[in-house]
Coordinates of C-alpha atoms and ligand atoms in Angstrom, one line a residue:
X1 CA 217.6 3.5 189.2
X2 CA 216.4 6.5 187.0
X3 CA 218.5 7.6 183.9
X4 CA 219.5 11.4 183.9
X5 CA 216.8 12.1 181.4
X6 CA 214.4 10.7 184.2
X7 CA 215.3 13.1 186.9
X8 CA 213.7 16.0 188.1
X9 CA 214.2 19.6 186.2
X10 CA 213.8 21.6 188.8
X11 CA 214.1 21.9 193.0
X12 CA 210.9 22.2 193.1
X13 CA 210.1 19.1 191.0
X14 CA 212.8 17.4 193.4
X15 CA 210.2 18.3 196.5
X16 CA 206.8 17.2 194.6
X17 CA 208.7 13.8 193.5
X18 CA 210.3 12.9 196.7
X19 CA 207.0 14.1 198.8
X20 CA 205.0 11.9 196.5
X21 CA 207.2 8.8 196.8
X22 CA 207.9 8.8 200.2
X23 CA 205.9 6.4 202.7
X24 CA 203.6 8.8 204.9
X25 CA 206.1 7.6 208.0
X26 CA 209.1 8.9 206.1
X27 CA 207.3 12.0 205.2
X28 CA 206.2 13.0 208.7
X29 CA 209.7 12.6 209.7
X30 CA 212.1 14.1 207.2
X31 CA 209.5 16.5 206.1
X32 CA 207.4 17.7 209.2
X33 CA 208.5 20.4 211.6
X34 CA 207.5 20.7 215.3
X35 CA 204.0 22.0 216.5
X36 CA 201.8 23.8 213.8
X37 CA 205.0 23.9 212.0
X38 CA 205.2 28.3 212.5
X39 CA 208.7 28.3 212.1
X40 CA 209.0 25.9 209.0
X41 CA 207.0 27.9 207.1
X42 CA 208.8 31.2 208.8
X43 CA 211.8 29.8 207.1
X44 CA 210.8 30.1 203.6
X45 CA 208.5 32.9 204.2
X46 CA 211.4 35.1 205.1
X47 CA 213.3 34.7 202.2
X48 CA 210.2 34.9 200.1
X49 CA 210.1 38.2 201.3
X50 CA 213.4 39.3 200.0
X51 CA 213.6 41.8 197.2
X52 CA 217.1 41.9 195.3
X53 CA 218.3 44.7 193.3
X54 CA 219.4 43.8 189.8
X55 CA 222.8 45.7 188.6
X56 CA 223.2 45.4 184.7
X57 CA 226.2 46.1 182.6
X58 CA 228.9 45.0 184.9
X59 CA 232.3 42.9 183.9
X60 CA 231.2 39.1 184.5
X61 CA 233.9 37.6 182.9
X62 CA 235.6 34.9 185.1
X63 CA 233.1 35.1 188.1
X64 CA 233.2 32.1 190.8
X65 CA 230.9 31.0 193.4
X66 CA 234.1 29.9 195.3
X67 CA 235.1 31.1 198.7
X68 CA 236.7 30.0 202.1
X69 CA 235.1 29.4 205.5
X70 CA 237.7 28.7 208.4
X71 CA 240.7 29.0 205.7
X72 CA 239.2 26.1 204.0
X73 CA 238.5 26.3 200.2
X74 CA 234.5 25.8 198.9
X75 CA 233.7 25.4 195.7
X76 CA 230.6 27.2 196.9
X77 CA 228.8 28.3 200.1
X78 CA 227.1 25.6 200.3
X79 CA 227.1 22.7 202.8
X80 CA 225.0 19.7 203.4
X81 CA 223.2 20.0 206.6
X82 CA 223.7 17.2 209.0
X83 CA 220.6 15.2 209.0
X84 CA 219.8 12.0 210.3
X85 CA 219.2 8.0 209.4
X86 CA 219.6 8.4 205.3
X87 CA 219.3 5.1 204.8
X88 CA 215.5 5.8 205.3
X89 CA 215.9 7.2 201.8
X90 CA 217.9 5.2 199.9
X91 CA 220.0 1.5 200.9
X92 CA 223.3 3.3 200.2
X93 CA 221.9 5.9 203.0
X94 CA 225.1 8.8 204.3
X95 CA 227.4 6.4 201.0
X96 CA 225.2 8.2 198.7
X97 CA 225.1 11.7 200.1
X98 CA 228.4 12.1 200.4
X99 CA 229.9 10.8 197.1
X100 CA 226.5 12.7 195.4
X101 CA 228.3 15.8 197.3
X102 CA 232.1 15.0 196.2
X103 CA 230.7 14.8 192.9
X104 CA 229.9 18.5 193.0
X105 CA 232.9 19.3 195.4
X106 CA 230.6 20.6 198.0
X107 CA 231.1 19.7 201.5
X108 CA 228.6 17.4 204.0
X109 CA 228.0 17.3 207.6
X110 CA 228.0 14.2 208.8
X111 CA 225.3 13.8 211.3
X112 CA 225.9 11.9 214.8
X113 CA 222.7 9.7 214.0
X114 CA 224.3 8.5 210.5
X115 CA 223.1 5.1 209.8
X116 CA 226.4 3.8 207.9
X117 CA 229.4 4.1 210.3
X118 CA 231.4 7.1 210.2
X119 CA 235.0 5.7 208.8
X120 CA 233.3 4.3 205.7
X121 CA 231.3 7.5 204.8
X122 CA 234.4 9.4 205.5
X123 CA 235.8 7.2 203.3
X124 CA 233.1 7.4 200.3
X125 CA 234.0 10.7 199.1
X126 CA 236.3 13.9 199.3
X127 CA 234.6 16.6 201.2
X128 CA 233.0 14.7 203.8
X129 CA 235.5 16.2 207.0
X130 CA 232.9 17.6 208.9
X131 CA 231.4 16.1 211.9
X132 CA 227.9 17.0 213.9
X133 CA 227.9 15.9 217.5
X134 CA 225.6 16.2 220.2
X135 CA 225.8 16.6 224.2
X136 CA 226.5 12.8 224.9
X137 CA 225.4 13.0 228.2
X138 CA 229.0 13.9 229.8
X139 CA 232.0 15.1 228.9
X140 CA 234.0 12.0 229.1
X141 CA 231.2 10.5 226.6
X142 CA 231.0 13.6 224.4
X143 CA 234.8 13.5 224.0
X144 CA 235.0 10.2 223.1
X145 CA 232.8 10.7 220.3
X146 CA 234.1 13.8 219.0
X147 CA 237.6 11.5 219.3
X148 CA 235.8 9.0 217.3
X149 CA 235.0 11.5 214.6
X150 CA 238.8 12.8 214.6
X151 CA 240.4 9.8 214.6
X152 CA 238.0 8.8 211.3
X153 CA 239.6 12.0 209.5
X154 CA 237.0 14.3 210.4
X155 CA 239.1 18.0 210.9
X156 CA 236.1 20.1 212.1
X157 CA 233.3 19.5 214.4
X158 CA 229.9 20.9 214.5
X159 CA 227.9 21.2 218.2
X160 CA 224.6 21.1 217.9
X161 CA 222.9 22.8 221.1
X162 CA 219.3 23.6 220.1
X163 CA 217.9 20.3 220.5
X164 CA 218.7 18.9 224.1
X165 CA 215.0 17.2 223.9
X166 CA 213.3 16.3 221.1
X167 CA 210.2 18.9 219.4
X168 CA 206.9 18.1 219.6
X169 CA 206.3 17.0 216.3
X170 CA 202.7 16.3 216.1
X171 CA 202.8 14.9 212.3
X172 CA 205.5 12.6 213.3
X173 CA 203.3 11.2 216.5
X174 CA 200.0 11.1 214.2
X175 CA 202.0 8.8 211.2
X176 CA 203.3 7.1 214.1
X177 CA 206.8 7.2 212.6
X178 CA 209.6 4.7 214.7
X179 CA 212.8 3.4 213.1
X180 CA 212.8 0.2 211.4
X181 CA 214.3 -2.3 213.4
X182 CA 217.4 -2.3 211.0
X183 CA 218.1 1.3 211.4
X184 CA 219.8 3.1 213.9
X185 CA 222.3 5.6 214.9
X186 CA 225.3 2.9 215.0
X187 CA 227.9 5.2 215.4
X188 CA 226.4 5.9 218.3
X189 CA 225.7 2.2 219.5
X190 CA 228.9 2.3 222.2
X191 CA 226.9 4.9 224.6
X192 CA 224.3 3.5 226.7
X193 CA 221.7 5.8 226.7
X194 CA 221.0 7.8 230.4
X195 CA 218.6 5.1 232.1
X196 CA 216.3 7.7 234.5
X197 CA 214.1 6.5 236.9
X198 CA 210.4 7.8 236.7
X199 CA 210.0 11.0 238.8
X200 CA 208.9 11.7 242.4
X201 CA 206.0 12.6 243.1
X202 CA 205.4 16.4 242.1
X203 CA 208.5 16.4 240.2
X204 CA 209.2 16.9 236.6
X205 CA 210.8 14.1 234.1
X206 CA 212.1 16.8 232.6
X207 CA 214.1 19.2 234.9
X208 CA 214.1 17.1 237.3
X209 CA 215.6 13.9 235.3
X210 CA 216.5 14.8 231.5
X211 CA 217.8 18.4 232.8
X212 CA 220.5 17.0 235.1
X213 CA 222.1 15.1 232.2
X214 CA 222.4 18.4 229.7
X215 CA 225.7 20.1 229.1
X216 CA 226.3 24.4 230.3
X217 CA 228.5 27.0 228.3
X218 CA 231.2 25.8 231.1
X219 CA 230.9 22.6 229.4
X220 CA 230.7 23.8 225.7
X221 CA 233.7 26.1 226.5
X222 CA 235.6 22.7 228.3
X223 CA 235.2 20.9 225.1
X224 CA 236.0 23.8 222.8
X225 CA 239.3 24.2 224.7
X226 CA 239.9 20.2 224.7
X227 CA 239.3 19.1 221.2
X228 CA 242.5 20.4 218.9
X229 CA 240.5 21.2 216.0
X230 CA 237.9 24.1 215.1
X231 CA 234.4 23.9 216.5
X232 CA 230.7 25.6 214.9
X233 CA 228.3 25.8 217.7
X234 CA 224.5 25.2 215.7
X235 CA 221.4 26.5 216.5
X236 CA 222.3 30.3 217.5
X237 CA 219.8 32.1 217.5
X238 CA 220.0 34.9 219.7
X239 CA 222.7 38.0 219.8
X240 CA 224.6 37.3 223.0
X241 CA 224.6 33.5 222.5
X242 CA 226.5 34.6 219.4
X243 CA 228.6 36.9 221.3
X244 CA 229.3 34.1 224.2
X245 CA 230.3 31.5 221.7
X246 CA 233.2 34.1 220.3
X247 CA 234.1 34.7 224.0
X248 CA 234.9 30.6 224.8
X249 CA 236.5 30.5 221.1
X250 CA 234.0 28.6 219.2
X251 CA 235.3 28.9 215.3
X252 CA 232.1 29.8 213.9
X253 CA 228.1 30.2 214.8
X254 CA 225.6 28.5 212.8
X255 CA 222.1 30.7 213.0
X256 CA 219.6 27.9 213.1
X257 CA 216.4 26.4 214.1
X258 CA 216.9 22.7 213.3
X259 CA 214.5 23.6 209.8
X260 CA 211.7 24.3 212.7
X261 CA 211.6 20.8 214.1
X262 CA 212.3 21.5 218.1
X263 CA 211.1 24.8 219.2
X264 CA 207.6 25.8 217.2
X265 CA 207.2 29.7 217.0
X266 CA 211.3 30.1 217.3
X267 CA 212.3 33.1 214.7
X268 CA 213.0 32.4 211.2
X269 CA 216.5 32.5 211.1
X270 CA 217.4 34.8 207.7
X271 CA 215.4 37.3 210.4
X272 CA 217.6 36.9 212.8
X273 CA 221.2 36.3 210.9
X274 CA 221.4 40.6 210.7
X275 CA 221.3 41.8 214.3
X276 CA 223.8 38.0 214.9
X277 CA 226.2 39.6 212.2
X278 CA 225.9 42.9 213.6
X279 CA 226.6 41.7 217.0
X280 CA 229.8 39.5 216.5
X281 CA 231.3 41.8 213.9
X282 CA 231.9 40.6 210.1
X283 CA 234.9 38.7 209.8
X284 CA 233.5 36.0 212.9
X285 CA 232.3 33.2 210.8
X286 CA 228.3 33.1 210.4
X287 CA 226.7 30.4 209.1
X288 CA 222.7 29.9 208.8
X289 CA 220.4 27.6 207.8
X290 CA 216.3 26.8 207.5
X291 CA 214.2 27.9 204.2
X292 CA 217.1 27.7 201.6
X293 CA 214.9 26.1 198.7
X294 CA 216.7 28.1 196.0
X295 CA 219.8 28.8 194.7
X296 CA 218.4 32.8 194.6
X297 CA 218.0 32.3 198.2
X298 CA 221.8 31.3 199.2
X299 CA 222.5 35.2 197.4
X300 CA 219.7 36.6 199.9
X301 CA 221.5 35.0 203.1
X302 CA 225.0 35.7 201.8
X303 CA 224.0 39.0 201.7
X304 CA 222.9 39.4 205.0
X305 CA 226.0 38.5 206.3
X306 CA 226.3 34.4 206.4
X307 CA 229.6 33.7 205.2
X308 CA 227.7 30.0 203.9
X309 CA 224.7 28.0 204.3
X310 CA 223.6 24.2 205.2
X311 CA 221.0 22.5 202.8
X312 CA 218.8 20.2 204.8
X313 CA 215.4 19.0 202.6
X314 CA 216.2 19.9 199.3
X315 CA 218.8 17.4 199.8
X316 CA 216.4 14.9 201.3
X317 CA 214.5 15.2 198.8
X318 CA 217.5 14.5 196.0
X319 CA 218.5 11.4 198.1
X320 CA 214.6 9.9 198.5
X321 CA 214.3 10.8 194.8
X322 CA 217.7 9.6 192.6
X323 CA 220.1 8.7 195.9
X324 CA 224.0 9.9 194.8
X325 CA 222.7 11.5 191.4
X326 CA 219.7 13.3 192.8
X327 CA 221.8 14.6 196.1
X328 CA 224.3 15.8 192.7
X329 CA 222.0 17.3 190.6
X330 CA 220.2 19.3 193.4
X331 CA 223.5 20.7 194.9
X332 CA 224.4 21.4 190.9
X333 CA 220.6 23.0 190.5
X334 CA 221.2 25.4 193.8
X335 CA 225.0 26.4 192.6
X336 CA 223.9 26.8 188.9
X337 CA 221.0 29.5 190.1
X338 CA 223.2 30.9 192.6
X339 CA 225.6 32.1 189.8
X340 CA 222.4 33.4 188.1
X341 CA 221.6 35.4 190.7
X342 CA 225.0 37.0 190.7
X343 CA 225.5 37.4 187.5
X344 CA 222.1 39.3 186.9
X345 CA 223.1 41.3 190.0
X346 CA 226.8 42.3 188.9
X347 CA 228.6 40.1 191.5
X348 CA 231.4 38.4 189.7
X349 CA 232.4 37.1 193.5
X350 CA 230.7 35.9 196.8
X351 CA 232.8 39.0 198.3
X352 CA 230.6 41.3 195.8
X353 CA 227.6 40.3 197.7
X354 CA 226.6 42.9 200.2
X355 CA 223.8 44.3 202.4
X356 CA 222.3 46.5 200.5
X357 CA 221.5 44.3 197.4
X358 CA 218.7 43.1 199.7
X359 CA 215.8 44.2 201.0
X360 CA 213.5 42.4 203.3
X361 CA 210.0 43.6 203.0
X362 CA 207.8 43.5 206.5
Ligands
LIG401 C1 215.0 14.8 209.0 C2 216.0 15.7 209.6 C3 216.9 15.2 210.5 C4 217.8 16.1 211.1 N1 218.8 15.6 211.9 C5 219.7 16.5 212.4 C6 220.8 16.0 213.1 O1 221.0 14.8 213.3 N2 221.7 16.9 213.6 C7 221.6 18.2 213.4 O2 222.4 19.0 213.9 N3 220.5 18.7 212.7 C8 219.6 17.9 212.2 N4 218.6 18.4 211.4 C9 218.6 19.8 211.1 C10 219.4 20.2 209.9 O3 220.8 20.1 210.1 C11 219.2 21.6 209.4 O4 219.4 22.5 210.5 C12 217.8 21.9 208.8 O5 217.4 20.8 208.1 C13 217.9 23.1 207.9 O6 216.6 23.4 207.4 P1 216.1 23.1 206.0 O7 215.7 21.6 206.0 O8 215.0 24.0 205.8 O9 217.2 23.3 205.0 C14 217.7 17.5 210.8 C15 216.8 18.0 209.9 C16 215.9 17.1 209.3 C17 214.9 17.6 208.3

């Protein structure tokens, strides 16, 4: 276990260390993207394009990074992504993230592929009450996991719809990365996974098997209504999807691109999150993620109109490089530059963050 004068001093340092450390299976798969990875890089790109105006001289005094999303208090705008399998990174695996996370009073996302069972992570720390789920197949299956979830304590759930197969993740297939034997999705061990017969001739696995088994905004909007508790559809990344998940009364949008692991060449998403904000209006909650390697960079999205953001690698990289105390001090190393970046640009509050602090250049 390292001491804290062993750990990293900066994110960056977090990303060298864990890249370094990690086996060259792990690092294909937490670290990769799909394709020629376009829209991992587009991620960062886009905010290294940003250009923030500094505003000297105003009052500071008493500033806070806190805010609410849904009515619910955050310390910061900052969430842990749901990811999957921690245990790859450390033996305590989701234990870890999420008392690293309550340590710093910043929420996690529990993914669906956690590798510790959901009621004892829940149980682990404060903060960890929201749940990821995907399409289970049905509705009577995707219910019973999002019952699951609420029955653990979980009070919000998160649909993730922008993964209904998995990327082509050619860095993945070339480390030849599979699970361990002793890892799996175990909260997910009760659903038999859709058996499908090989294809006809001239048909295709995909529409013609996999396609038949994927949910429709009738179904979205079916379990939206059912579940009693408020629901984030992730992966938006288009206007009128945006639009459509106010219409069946999703609680909130999160503008992603899985961090660029499913669909190569998709949009960066801080290009995007605008014309998203624009289109639903800004009170409707907006989240984003992908690209958020700073804490510099949570001002740039918060000024384009996310009301908070998900943390997915740098994260990763905490857990892989000092499990509960690296996911801690990253989280504190993203809030700590965050309130740089306000107070150099004269925002005492996340409200005092606005459009036209930011510019993105082309
Ligand atoms: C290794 C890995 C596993 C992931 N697993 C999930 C998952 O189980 N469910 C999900 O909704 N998103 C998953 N994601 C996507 C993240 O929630 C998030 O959208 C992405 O990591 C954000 O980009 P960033 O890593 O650049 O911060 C995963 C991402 C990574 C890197």
């Amino acid at each position: 276990m390292l001491e804290p004068d062993q750990l990293p001093r900066t994110l960056n340092d977090y990303y060298n260390r864990a890249r370094d450390s990690m086996s060259s299976e792990n690092r294909a798969y937490f670290l990769s993207g799909a394709g020629g990875e376009e829209t991992l890089l587009a991620n960062e790109e886009a905010f290294v394009r940003a250009r923030i105006t500094p505003r000297p001289l105003r009052e500071m005094g008493g500033g806070s990074t806190a805010t609410s999303v849904l009515g619910q208090r955050l310390a910061a705008p900052l969430l842990i992504a749901p990811f999957a399998y921690h245990r790859l990174l450390h033996p305590s695996g989701e234990i870890a993230t999420a008392q690293g996370a309550g340590a710093q009073s910043i929420k996690m996302i529990l993914s669906a592929q956690s590798s510790v069972e959901l009621t004892n992570v829940q149980a682990a720390a404060q903060g960890c009450d929201w749940f990821q789920l995907y399409w289970m197949g049905s509705r009577q299956a995707t219910l019973e996991l999002a019952e699951m979830a609420l029955a653990a304590g979980f009070g919000t759930l998160v649909l993730t719809i922008d993964a209904p197969v998995q990327g082509v993740r050619d860095r993945e297939i070339e480390a030849g990365f599979q699970l361990p034997p002793d890892m799996s999705a175990v909260n997910l061990a009760r659903f038999a996974p859709p058996r499908f017969t090989a294809p006809d001739e001239g048909q295709s696995f995909i529409f013609d098997r996999i396609a038949h088994h994927l949910p429709n905004w009738d179904d979205v909007a079916w379990l939206v209504e059912t579940v009693q508790v408020p629901v984030l559809l992730k992966g938006i990344l288009h206007p009128e999807d945006a639009a459509r998940a106010v219409s069946i009364g999703a609680a909130g949008v999160i503008v992603s691109n899985h961090g660029g692991r499913v669909l190569d060449r998709a949009p960066a998403t801080l290009d995007v999150l605008p014309t998203i904000v624009e289109r639903v209006g800004p009170d409707y909650p907006v989240l984003m993620d992908g690209g958020i390697r700073r804490g510099v960079d949570i001002f740039v999205a918060l000024a384009l109109g996310a009301k908070a953001v998900l943390i997915g690698r740098p994260v990763v990289c905490g857990l892989a490089v000092a499990g509960e105390l690296g996911v801690s001090h990253v989280l504190r190393l993203l809030r700590d530059e965050l309130e740089v970046s306000m107070l150099l640009c004269g925002c005492a509050s996340i409200d005092d963050i606005t459009p036209d602090m930011v510019h993105l250049k082309l």
